[in-house]
Tab-separated table of C-alpha atoms and ligand atoms in Angstrom:
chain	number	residue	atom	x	y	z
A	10	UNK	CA	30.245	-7.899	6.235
A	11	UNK	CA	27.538	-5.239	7.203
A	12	UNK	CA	25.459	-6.083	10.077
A	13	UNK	CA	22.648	-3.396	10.995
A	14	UNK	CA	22.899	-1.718	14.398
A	15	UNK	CA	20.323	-0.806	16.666
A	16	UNK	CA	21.062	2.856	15.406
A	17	UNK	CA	20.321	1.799	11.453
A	18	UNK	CA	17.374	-0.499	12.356
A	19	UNK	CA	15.103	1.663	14.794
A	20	UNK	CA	13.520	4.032	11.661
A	21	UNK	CA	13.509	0.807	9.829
A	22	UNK	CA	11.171	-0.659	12.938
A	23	UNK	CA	9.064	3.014	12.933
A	24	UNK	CA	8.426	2.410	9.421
A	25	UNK	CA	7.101	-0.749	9.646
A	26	UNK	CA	5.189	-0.245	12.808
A	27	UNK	CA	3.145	2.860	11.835
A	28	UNK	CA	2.848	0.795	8.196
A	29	UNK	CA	1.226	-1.861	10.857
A	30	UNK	CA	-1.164	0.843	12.676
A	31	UNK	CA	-2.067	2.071	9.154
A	32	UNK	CA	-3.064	-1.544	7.733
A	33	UNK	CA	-5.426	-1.951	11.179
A	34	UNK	CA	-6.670	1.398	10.482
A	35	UNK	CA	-7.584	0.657	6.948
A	36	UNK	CA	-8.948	-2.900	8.341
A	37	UNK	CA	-10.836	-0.950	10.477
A	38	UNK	CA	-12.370	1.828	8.447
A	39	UNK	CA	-13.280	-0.845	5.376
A	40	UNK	CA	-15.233	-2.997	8.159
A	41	UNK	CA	-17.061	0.041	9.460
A	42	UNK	CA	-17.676	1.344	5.576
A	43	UNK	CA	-18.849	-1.795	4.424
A	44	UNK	CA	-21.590	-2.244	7.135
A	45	UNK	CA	-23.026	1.317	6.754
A	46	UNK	CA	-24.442	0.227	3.459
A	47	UNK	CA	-25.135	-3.753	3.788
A	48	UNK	CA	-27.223	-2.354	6.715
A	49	UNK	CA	-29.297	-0.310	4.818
A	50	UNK	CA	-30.078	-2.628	2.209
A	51	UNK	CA	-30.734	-5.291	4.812
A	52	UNK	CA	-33.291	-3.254	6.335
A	53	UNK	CA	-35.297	-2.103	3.202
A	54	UNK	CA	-35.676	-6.191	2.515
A	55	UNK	CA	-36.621	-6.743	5.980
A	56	UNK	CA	-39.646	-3.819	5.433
A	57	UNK	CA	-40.320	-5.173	1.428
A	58	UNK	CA	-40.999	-8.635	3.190
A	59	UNK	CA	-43.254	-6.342	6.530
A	60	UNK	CA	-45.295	-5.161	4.237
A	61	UNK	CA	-45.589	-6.773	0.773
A	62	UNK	CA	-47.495	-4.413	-1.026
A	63	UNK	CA	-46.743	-0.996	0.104
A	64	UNK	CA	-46.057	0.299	-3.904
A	65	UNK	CA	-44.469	3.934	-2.125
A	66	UNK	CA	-42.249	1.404	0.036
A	67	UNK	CA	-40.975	-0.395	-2.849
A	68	UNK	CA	-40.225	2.424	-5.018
A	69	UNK	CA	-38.216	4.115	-1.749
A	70	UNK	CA	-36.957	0.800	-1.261
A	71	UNK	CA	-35.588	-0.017	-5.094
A	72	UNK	CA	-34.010	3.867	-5.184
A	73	UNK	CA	-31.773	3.324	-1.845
A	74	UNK	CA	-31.361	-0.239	-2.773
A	75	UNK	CA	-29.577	0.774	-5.728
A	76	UNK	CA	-27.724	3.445	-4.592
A	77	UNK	CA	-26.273	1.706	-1.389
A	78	UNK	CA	-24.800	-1.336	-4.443
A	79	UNK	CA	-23.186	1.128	-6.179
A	80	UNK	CA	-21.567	2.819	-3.029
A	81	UNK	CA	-20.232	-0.760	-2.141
A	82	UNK	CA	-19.372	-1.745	-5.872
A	83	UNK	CA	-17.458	1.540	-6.011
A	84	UNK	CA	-15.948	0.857	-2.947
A	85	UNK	CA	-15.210	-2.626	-3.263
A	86	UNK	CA	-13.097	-1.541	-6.459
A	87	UNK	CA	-11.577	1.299	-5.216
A	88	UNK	CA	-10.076	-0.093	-2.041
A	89	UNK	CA	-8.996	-3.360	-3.655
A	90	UNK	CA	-6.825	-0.956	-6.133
A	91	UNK	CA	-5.448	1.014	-3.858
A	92	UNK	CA	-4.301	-2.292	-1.342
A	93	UNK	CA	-3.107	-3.794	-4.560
A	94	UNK	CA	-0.919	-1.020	-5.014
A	95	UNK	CA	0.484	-0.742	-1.638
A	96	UNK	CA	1.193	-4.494	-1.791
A	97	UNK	CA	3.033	-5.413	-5.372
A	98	UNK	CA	5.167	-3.865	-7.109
A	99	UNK	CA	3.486	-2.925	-10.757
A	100	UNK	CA	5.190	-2.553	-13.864
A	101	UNK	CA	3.732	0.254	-14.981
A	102	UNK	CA	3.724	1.005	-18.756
A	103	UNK	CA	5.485	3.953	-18.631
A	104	UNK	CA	6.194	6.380	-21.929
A	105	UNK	CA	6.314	9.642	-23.101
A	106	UNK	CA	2.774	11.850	-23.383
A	107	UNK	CA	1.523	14.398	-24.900
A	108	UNK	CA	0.467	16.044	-22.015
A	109	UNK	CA	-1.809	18.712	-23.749
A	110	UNK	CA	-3.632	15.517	-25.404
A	111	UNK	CA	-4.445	14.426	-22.672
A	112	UNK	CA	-5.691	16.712	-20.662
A	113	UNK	CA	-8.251	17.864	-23.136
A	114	UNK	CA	-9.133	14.313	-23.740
A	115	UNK	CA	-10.157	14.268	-19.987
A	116	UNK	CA	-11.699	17.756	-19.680
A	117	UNK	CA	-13.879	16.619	-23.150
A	118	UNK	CA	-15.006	13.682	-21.161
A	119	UNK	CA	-15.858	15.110	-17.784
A	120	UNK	CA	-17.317	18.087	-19.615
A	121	UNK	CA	-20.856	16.280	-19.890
A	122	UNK	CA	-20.807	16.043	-16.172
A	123	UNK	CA	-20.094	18.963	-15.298
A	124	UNK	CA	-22.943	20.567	-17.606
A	125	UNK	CA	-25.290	18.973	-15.520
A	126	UNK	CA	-24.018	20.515	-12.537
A	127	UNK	CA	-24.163	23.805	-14.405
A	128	UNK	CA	-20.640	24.273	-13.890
A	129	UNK	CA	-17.713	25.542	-16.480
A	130	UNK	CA	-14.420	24.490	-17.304
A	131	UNK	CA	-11.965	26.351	-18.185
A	132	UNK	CA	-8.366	25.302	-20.073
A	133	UNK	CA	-5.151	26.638	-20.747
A	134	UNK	CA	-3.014	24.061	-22.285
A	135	UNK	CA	1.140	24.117	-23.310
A	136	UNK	CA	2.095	21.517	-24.958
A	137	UNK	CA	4.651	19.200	-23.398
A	138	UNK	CA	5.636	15.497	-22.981
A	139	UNK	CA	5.910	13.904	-19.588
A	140	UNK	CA	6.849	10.275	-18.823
A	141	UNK	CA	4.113	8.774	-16.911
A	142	UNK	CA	1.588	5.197	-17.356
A	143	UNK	CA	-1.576	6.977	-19.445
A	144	UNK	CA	-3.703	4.783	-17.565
A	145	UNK	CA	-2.775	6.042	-13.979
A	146	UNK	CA	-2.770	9.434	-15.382
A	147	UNK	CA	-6.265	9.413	-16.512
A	148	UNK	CA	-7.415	8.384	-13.197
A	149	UNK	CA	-5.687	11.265	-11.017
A	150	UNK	CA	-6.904	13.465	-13.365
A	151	UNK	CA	-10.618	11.813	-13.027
A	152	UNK	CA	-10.076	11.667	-9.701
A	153	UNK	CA	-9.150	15.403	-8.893
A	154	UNK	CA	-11.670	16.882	-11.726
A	155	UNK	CA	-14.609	14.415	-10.075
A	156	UNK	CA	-14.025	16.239	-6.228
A	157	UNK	CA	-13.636	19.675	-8.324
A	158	UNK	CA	-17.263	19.127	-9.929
A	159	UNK	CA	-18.656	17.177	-6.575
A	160	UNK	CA	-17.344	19.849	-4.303
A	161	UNK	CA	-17.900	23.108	-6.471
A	162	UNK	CA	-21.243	25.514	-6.169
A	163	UNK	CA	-24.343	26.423	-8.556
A	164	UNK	CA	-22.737	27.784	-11.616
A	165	UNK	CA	-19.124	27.196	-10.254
A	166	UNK	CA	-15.668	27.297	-12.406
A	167	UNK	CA	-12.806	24.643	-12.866
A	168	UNK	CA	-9.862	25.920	-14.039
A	169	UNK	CA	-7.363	23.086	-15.626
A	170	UNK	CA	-3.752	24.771	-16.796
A	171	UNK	CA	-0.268	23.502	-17.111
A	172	UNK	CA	2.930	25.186	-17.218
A	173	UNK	CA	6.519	23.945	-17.698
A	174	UNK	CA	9.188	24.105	-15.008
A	175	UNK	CA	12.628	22.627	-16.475
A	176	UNK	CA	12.202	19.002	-14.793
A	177	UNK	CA	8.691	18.782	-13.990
A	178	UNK	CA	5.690	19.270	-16.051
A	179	UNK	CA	3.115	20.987	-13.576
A	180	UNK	CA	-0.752	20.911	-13.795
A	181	UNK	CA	-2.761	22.750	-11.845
A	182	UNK	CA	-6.646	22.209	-11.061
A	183	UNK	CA	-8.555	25.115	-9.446
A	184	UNK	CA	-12.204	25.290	-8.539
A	185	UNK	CA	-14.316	27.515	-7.393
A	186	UNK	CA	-15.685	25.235	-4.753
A	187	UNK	CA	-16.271	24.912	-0.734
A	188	UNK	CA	-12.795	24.257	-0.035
A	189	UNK	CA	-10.766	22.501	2.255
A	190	UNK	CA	-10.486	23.728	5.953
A	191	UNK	CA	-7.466	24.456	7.603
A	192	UNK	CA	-5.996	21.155	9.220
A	193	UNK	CA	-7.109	18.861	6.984
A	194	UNK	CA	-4.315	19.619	4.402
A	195	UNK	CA	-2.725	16.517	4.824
A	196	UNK	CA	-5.911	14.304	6.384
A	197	UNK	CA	-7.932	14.880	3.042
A	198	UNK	CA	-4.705	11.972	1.607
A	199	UNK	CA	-5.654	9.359	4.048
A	200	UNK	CA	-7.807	6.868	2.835
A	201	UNK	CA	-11.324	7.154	3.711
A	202	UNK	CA	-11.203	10.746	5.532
A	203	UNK	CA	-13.764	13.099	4.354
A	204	UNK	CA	-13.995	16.847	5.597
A	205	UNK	CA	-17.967	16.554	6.468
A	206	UNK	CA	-18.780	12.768	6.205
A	207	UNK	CA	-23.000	13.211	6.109
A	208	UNK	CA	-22.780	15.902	3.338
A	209	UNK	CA	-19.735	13.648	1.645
A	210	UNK	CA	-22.589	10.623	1.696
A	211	UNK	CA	-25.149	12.338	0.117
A	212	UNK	CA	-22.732	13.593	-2.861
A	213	UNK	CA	-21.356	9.402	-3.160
A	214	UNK	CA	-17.736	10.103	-1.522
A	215	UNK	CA	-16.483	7.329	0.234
A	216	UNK	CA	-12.880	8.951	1.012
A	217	UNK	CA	-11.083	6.683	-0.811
A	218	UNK	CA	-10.627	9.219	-4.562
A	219	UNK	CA	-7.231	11.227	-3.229
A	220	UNK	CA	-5.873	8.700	-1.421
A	221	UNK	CA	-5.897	6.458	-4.574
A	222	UNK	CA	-4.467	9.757	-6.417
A	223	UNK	CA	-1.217	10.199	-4.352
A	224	UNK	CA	-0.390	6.808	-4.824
A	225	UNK	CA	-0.778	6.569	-8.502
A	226	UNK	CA	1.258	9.986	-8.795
A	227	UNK	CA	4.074	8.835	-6.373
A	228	UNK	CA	4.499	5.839	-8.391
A	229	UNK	CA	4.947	7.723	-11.542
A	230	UNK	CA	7.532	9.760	-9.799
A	231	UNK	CA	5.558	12.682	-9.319
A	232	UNK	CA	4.655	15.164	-6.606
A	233	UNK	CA	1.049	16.113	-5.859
A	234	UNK	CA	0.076	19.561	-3.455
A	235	UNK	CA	-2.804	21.516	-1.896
A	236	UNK	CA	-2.138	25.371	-3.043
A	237	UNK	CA	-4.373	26.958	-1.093
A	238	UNK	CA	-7.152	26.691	1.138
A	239	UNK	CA	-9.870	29.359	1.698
A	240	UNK	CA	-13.809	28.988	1.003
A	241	UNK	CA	-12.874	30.752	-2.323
A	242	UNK	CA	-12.313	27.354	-3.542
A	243	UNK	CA	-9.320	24.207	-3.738
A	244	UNK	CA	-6.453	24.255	-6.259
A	245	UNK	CA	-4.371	20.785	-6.478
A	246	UNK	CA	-1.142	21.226	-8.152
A	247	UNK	CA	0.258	18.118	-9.536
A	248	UNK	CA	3.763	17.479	-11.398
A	249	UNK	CA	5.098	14.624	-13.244
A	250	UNK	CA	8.900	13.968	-14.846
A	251	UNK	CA	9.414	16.276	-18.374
A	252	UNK	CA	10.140	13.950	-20.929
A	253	UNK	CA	12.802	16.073	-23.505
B	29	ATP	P1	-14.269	9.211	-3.444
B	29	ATP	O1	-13.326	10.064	-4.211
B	29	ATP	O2	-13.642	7.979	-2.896
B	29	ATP	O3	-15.532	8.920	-4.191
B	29	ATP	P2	-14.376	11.509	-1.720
B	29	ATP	O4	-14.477	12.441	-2.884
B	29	ATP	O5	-15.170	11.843	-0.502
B	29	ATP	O6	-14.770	10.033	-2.157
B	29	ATP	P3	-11.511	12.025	-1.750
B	29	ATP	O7	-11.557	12.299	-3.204
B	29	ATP	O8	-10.405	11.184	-1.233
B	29	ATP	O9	-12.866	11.343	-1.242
B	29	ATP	O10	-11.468	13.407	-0.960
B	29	ATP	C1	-11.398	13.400	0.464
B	29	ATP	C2	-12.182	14.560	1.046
B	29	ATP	O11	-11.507	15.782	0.753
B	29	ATP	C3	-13.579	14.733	0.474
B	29	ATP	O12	-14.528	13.957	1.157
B	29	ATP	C4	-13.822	16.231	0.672
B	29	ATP	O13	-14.265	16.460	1.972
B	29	ATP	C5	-12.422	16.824	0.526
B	29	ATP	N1	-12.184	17.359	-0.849
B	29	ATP	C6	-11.506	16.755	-1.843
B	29	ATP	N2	-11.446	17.529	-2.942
B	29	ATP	C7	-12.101	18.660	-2.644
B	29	ATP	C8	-12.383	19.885	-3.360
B	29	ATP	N3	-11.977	20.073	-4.625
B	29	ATP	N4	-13.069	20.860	-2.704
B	29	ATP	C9	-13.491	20.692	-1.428
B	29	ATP	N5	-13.249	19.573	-0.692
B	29	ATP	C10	-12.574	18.573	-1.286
B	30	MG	MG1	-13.172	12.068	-4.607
């Protein structure tokens, strides 16, 4: 019979120790996140009930009031789907897709967004079938293309190609953005890390968008990568199984 020896076990105890420190950490950051905006909305009802009719208050007060919900609904949705993940096992409804589809589908649908930031995308589609859930797909890809528009500049580029590479099916997302700092390369996966957490506020990020991303593509088998860092901008590269 096998019995485990101290030798086999230890990594096994590593594992599930830093998976501990990782669930406090996550326990911890969601408690701190959560306040940040229940406070805020506290106060404004604690100044709409100071001074009841104060019309500049209550317009100031209905504006944050509304944007502090949706942080928390957002939130609130976001980190129960990622926790979810970690925790069962899903059976994904995995099948071949027309990768090229897709992608336009996505870049048709974010395309309205990213006119109002007056920013252009750009696409250079193969065709090719990978073997991925559509649903989890769509959401990287909303994901990624939502931090390419939220992080870009006036009159910016995204740049959305694919290429194939015998076993994988690569796409790659390039904008022409702030980009990530050196060191963060791997920090910007964690959940709630942002690179500059007062400027992420004021766009809406909560820190939660790639860490929900690398989940969803490891479970579909697939390998997601920072290309390059420099204030010229971010490109993701992201690759899922070809389906022949
Ligand atoms: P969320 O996606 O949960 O709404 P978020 O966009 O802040 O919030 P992530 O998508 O997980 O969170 O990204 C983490 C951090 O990485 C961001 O706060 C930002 O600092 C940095 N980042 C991500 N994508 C880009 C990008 N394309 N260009 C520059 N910085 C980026
Ligand atoms: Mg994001």
């Amino acid at each position: 019979p096998y019995t485990l020896s101290l030798h086999d076990a230890l990594p096994i105890l590593e594992k599930l120790k830093t998976s501990e420190h990782q669930q406090k950490l996550f326990i911890g950051n969601i408690t701190h996140e959560f306040k940040t905006p229940l406070t805020i909305i506290r106060a404004y009802v604690d100044l709409i009930e100071m001074y009841t009719d104060d019309p500049l208050l209550l317009e100031d007060a209905k504006k944050n009031i509304r944007k502090e919900t949706d942080r928390l609904l957002d939130m609130v949705e976001k980190a129960l789907h990622l926790s979810s993940l970690e925790k069962y096992d899903f059976e994904f409804n995995a099948k071949p897709i027309e990768i090229k589809e897709l992608l336009r589908d996505i870049c048709d649908r974010i395309n309205v967004k990213a006119k109002k930031f007056e920013l252009t995308i750009h696409c250079d589609f193969k065709e090719a079938y990978i073997w991925a859930d559509p649903e989890s797909v769509m959401q990287i890809f909303i994901n990624i293309l939502d931090n390419a528009i939220k992080y870009n500049r006036p009159n910016g580029k995204i740049f959305v190609s694919n290429y194939i590479d015998d076993d994988n099916v690569c796409v790659v997302i390039r904008d022409t953005g702030i980009g990530i700092p050196i060191g963060s390369e791997d920090k910007i996966f964690q959940p709630f890390y942002r690179v500059d957490k007062e400027r992420s506020r004021q766009t809406s990020g909560i820190g939660l968008g790639l860490a929900l991303v690398k989940k969803l593509v490891q479970m579909q088998n697939g390998n997601i990568k920072l290309m390059n860092i420099n204030e010229k901008g971010t490109a993701i590269k992201i690759s899922f199984p070809h389906y022949f």
